[in-house]
Amino acid sequence: MNVEEQENKYIFSLAVPGMEKEDFTIEVKNGGLSITGKHTHTDTTKQRKYKRREYNYSAFTRFFPLPKDANNMEVDAQYQNGVLVLTVAKKLTKTESGRKIAVH
């Protein structure tokens, strides 16, 4: 797990190879990020008159408290090449003006 702080956001990166984006459940609760991953894989091959089956199941749950200046309403998650990246915007300070617009 890597946590990077930038001027206007925090970036959380987790290496979780072999999973699909549908395998993750991400929630903002209790002042932090809750990340759960569950993956089941079944491989069936025929060799002569026999079948061989392999089961692979992996699961994890991680919880990370968010910094006080994190905006828990602006969280983005992306999974690519075995890395889950969560971006959490920082709250606007009183001296800042304007409104953040998300581009999808």
Short mmCIF file of C-alpha atoms in Angstrom, two decimals:
data_model
loop_
_atom_site.label_atom_id
_atom_site.label_comp_id
_atom_site.label_asym_id
_atom_site.label_seq_id
_atom_site.Cartn_x
_atom_site.Cartn_y
_atom_site.Cartn_z
CA MET A 1 0.00 0.00 0.00
CA ASN A 2 1.31 3.39 -0.98
CA VAL A 3 -0.24 6.69 0.07
CA GLU A 4 0.76 9.83 -1.78
CA GLU A 5 -0.30 13.33 -0.80
CA GLN A 6 -0.57 15.93 -3.54
CA GLU A 7 -1.70 19.55 -3.34
CA ASN A 8 -5.39 18.82 -3.88
CA LYS A 9 -5.75 15.04 -3.36
CA TYR A 10 -4.55 11.81 -1.77
CA ILE A 11 -3.68 8.77 -3.88
CA PHE A 12 -3.91 5.27 -2.36
CA SER A 13 -2.31 2.48 -4.46
CA LEU A 14 -2.65 -1.25 -3.73
CA ALA A 15 -0.98 -4.05 -5.69
CA VAL A 16 -3.64 -6.77 -6.11
CA PRO A 17 -2.78 -8.78 -9.24
CA GLY A 18 -5.03 -11.47 -10.65
CA MET A 19 -8.32 -9.82 -9.75
CA GLU A 20 -11.02 -8.13 -11.79
CA LYS A 21 -12.56 -4.74 -11.03
CA GLU A 22 -15.82 -6.52 -10.17
CA ASP A 23 -14.00 -8.35 -7.34
CA PHE A 24 -13.70 -5.16 -5.23
CA THR A 25 -16.11 -3.53 -2.79
CA ILE A 26 -15.05 -0.05 -1.72
CA GLU A 27 -16.90 1.97 0.90
CA VAL A 28 -16.35 5.23 2.72
CA LYS A 29 -17.45 4.63 6.30
CA ASN A 30 -16.41 5.33 9.89
CA GLY A 31 -14.05 8.09 8.75
CA GLY A 32 -12.05 5.91 6.39
CA LEU A 33 -11.87 3.74 3.28
CA SER A 34 -12.90 0.10 3.54
CA ILE A 35 -11.58 -2.04 0.68
CA THR A 36 -12.61 -5.69 0.27
CA GLY A 37 -11.51 -7.98 -2.52
CA LYS A 38 -12.76 -11.51 -3.22
CA HIS A 39 -11.72 -13.64 -6.15
CA THR A 40 -12.52 -17.25 -7.05
CA HIS A 41 -11.02 -19.00 -10.03
CA THR A 42 -11.78 -22.51 -11.31
CA ASP A 43 -9.69 -24.16 -14.00
CA THR A 44 -10.86 -27.40 -15.57
CA THR A 45 -8.79 -29.32 -18.10
CA LYS A 46 -9.13 -32.79 -19.60
CA GLN A 47 -6.11 -35.08 -19.66
CA ARG A 48 -6.79 -38.46 -21.26
CA LYS A 49 -9.89 -39.78 -19.47
CA TYR A 50 -9.31 -37.80 -16.32
CA LYS A 51 -10.30 -34.32 -15.28
CA ARG A 52 -8.11 -32.09 -13.24
CA ARG A 53 -9.63 -29.25 -11.25
CA GLU A 54 -7.86 -26.48 -9.45
CA TYR A 55 -9.54 -24.00 -7.16
CA ASN A 56 -8.04 -20.70 -6.26
CA TYR A 57 -9.75 -18.42 -3.74
CA SER A 58 -8.31 -15.21 -2.38
CA ALA A 59 -9.82 -12.50 -0.20
CA PHE A 60 -8.70 -9.49 1.77
CA THR A 61 -10.12 -6.54 3.69
CA ARG A 62 -8.23 -3.35 4.44
CA PHE A 63 -9.33 -0.21 6.27
CA PHE A 64 -7.52 3.13 6.03
CA PRO A 65 -8.48 6.16 8.12
CA LEU A 66 -8.90 9.25 5.93
CA PRO A 67 -7.04 12.46 6.80
CA LYS A 68 -9.21 15.22 8.28
CA ASP A 69 -8.94 17.34 5.12
CA ALA A 70 -10.09 14.50 2.82
CA ASN A 71 -13.37 15.00 0.98
CA ASN A 72 -15.11 11.63 1.36
CA MET A 73 -17.70 12.69 -1.23
CA GLU A 74 -15.07 12.83 -4.00
CA VAL A 75 -13.51 9.37 -4.26
CA ASP A 76 -12.52 7.72 -7.54
CA ALA A 77 -11.33 4.12 -8.00
CA GLN A 78 -9.54 2.58 -10.97
CA TYR A 79 -8.06 -0.89 -11.43
CA GLN A 80 -5.51 -1.48 -14.15
CA ASN A 81 -2.61 -3.90 -14.62
CA GLY A 82 -3.00 -5.41 -11.14
CA VAL A 83 -2.99 -2.08 -9.28
CA LEU A 84 -6.02 -0.56 -7.55
CA VAL A 85 -5.72 3.24 -7.34
CA LEU A 86 -8.07 5.29 -5.16
CA THR A 87 -8.02 9.05 -5.49
CA VAL A 88 -9.56 11.11 -2.67
CA ALA A 89 -9.92 14.86 -3.17
CA LYS A 90 -9.05 17.29 -0.42
CA LYS A 91 -11.68 19.64 0.98
CA LEU A 92 -11.67 23.21 -0.26
CA THR A 93 -10.25 25.58 2.29
CA LYS A 94 -12.09 28.74 3.26
CA THR A 95 -9.70 30.82 1.15
CA GLU A 96 -10.39 28.79 -1.98
CA SER A 97 -13.35 29.58 -4.18
CA GLY A 98 -15.22 27.75 -6.87
CA ARG A 99 -16.61 24.28 -7.20
CA LYS A 100 -14.87 21.11 -8.33
CA ILE A 101 -16.26 19.48 -11.45
CA ALA A 102 -15.58 15.77 -12.09
CA VAL A 103 -14.61 14.78 -15.63
CA HIS A 104 -15.52 11.18 -16.59
#
